[in-house]
Coordinates of C-alpha atoms in Angstrom, one line a residue:
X83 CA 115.9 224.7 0.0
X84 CA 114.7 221.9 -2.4
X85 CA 113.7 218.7 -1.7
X86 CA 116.5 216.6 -2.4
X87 CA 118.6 219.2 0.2
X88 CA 115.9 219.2 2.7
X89 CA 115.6 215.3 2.6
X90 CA 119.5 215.1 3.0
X91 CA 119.3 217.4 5.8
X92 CA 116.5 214.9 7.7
X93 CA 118.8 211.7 6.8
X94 CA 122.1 213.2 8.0
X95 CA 120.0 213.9 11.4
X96 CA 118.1 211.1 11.5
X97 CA 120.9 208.8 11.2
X98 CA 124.0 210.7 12.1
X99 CA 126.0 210.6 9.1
X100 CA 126.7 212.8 6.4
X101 CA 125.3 211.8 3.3
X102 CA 124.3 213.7 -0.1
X103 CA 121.9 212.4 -2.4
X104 CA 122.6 213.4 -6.1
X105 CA 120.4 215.9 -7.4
X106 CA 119.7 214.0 -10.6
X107 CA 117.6 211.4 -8.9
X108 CA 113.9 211.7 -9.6
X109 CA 111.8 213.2 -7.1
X110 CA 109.2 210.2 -7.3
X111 CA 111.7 207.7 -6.8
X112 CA 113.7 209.1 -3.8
X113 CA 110.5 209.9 -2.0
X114 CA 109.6 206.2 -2.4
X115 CA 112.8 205.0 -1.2
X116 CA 112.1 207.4 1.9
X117 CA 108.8 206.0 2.3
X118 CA 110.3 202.3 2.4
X119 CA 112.8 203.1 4.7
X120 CA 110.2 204.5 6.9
X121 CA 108.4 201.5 7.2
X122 CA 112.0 199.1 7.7
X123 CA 112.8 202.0 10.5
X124 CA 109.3 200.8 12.1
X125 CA 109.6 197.2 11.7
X126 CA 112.6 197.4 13.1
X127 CA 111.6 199.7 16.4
X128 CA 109.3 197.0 17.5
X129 CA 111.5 193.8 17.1
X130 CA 112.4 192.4 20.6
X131 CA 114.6 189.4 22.2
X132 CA 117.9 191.2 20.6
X133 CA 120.9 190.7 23.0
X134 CA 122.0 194.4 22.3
X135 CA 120.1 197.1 20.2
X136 CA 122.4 199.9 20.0
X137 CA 120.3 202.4 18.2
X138 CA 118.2 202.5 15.0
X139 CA 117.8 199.4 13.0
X140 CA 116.3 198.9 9.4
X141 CA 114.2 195.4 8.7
X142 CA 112.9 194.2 4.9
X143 CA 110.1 192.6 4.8
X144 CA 109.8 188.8 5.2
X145 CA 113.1 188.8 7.3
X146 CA 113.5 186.0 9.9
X147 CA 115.2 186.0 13.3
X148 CA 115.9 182.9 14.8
X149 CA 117.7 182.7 18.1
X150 CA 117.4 186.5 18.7
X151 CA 118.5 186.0 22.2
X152 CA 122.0 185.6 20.5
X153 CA 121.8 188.6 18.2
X154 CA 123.9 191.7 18.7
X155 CA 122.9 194.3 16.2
X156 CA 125.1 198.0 15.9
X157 CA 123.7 201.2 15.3
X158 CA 122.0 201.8 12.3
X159 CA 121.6 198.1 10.9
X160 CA 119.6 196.9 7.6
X161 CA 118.3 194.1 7.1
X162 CA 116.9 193.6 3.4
X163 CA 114.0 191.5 2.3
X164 CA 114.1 188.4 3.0
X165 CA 116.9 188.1 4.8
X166 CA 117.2 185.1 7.3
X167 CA 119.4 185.0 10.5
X168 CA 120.2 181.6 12.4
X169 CA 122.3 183.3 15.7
X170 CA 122.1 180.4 17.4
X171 CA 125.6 179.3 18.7
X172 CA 128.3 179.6 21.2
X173 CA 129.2 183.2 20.9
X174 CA 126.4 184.7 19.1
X175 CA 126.2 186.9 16.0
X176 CA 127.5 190.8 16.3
X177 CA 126.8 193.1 13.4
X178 CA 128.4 196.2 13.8
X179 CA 127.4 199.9 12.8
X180 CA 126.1 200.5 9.6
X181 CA 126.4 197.1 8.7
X182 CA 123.8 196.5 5.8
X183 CA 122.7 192.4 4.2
X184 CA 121.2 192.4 1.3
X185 CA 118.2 190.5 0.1
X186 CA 117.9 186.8 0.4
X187 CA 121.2 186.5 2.3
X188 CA 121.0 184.0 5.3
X189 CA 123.9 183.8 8.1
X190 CA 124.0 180.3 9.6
X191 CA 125.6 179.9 13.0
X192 CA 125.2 176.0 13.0
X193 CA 125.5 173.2 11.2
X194 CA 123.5 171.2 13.3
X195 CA 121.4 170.5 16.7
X196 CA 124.0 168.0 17.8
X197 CA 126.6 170.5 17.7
X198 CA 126.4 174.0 18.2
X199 CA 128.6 176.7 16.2
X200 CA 131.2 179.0 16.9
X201 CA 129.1 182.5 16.1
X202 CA 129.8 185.4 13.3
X203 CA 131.0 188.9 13.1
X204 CA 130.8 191.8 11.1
X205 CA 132.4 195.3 11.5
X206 CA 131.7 198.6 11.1
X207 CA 130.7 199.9 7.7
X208 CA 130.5 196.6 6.0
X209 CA 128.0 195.4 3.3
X210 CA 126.9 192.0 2.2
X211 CA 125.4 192.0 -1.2
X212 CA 122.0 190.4 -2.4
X213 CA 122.1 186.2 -1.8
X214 CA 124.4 185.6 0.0
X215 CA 125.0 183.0 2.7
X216 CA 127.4 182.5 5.3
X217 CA 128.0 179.0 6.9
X218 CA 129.4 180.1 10.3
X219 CA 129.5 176.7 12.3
X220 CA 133.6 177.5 12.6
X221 CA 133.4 181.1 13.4
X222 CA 133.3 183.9 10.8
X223 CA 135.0 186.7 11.3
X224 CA 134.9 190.0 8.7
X225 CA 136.4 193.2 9.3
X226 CA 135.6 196.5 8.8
X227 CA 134.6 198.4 5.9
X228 CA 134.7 195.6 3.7
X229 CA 132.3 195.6 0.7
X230 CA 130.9 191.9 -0.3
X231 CA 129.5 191.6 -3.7
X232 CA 126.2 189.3 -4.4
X233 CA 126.4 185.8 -4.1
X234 CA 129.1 185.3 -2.1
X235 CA 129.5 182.1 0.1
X236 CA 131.5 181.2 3.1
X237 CA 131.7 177.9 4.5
X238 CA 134.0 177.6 7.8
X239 CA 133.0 174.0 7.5
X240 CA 134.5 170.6 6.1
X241 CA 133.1 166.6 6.5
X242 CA 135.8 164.5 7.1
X243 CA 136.0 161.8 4.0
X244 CA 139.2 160.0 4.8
X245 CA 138.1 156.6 5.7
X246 CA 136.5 154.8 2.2
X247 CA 135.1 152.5 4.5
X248 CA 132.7 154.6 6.2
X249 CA 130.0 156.7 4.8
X250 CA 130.9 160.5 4.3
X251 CA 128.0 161.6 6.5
X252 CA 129.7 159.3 9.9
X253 CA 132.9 160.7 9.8
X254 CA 132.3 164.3 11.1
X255 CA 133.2 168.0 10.5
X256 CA 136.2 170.0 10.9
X257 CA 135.8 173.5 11.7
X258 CA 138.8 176.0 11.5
X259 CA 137.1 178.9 10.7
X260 CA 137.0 182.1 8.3
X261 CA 138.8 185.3 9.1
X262 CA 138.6 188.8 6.8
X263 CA 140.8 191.7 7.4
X264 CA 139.6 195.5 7.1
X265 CA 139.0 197.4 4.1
X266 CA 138.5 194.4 1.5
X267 CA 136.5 194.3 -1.7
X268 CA 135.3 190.3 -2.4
X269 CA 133.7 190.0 -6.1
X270 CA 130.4 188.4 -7.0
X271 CA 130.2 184.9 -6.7
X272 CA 133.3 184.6 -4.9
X273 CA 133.4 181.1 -2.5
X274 CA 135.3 181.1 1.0
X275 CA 136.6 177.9 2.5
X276 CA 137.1 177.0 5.8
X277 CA 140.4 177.9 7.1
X278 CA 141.1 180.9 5.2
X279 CA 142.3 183.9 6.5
X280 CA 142.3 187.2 3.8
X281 CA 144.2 190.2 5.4
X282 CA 143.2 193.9 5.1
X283 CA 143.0 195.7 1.9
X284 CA 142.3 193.1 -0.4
X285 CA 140.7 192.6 -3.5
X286 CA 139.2 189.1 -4.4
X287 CA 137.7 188.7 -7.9
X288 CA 134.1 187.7 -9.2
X289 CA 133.9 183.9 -8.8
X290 CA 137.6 183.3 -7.0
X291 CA 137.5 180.2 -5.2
X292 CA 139.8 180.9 -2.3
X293 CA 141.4 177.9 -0.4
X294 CA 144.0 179.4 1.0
X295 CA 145.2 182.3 3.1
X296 CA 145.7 185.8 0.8
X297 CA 148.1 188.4 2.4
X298 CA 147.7 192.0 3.7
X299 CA 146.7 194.0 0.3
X300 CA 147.0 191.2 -2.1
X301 CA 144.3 191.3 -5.3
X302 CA 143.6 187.4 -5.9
X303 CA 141.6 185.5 -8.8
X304 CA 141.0 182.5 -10.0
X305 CA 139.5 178.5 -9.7
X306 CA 141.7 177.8 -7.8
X307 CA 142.8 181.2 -6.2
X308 CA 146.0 182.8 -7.3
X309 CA 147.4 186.3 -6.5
X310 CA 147.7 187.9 -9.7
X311 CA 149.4 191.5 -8.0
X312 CA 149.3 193.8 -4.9
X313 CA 147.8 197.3 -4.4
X314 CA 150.9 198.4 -2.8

């Protein structure tokens, strides 16, 4: 057995899944990727205050949990460098299994002191992409198995600007919140308003604005989003 078999054969045990590495990855760099993971599988073995710890969980370095009282983490977790976690709100934050955030993301649950936020979730199998941030003060909800791309925002919050006589920052928020189906691909740079709901399947491209709701399947572009065709 080589190497790159017998260190599939650990991962696949260690983790429960079946992966395969490709065989034309350099020795050097896969043991080094090993070696890291080693080291996020320790950091995250001794982090306490978590709600819920299912099972194994992978933490970066420089991450930040605040409010981990609130936290609910799945089974096999990442957490990439730098990445910074706010769980503090009404119904917490739940990342499911093999949910992975990449570097430099941060998940907000609330806007404010004065007002705490609804909470986030994330299901099984879903990714978040390097720097990305999710404003969660209205309740985000993403499905499972959906890939996020880097740099994608969500903001499940609006300030309330209707009066000309008052000042922007006096007049409040509305919250209506965010909602993402299963099995959906959302493009780099992509921005999510509040009170959008995208349904299963779809795809949103690289720097879509979306500001309104996408159906079941749909594949949407655009500033200001448009659907553009479906994949069935």
């Amino acid at each position: 057995m080589n190497i790159i078999k017998l260190i599939n054969s650990i991962t696949n045990k260690l983790l429960h899944r079946n992966l395969t590495f490709s065989e034309d990855i350099p020795i050097g760099y896969l043991l080094k990727i090993c070696i890291q993971r080693a080291f996020m599988l320790l950091r995250g073995s001794v982090c306490l205050g978590l709600k819920q710890k299912k099972g194994k969980l992978f933490i970066g370095r420089r991450v930040e949990l605040q409010c981990k009282s609130k936290l609910s983490i799945g089974y096999c977790v990442s957490l990439q460098d730098e990445v910074v976690i706010n769980a503090l709100s009404k119904e917490g934050i739940i990342l499911g299994d093999n949910v992975s955030i990449g570097k430099r993301s941060m998940i907000k649950t609330s806007g404010s002191l004065t007002a705490v936020g609804k909470g986030f979730y994330m299901g099984h199998d879903s990714a978040m992409g390097n720097d990305c941030f999710i404003g969660a003060a209205g309740g985000v909800i993403i499905g499972s198995y959906v890939a996020i791309g880097q740099n994608v925002r969500f903001h499940s919050e609006n300030h309330e600007f209707r009066d000309p006589d008052k000042m922007i920052c006096e007049q409040g928020v509305s919250n209506q919140g965010i909602k993402v189906g299963d099995d959906c691909w959302i493009g780099a740079g992509a921005v999510i308003l509040d009170g959008v709901n995208i349904g299963s399947g779809c795809v949103i491209g690289a720097n879509t604005l979306v500001n309104k709701n996408i159906p079941d399947y749909a594949i949407a572009v655009g500033n200001p989003v448009r659907i553009v065709g479906y994949r069935r």
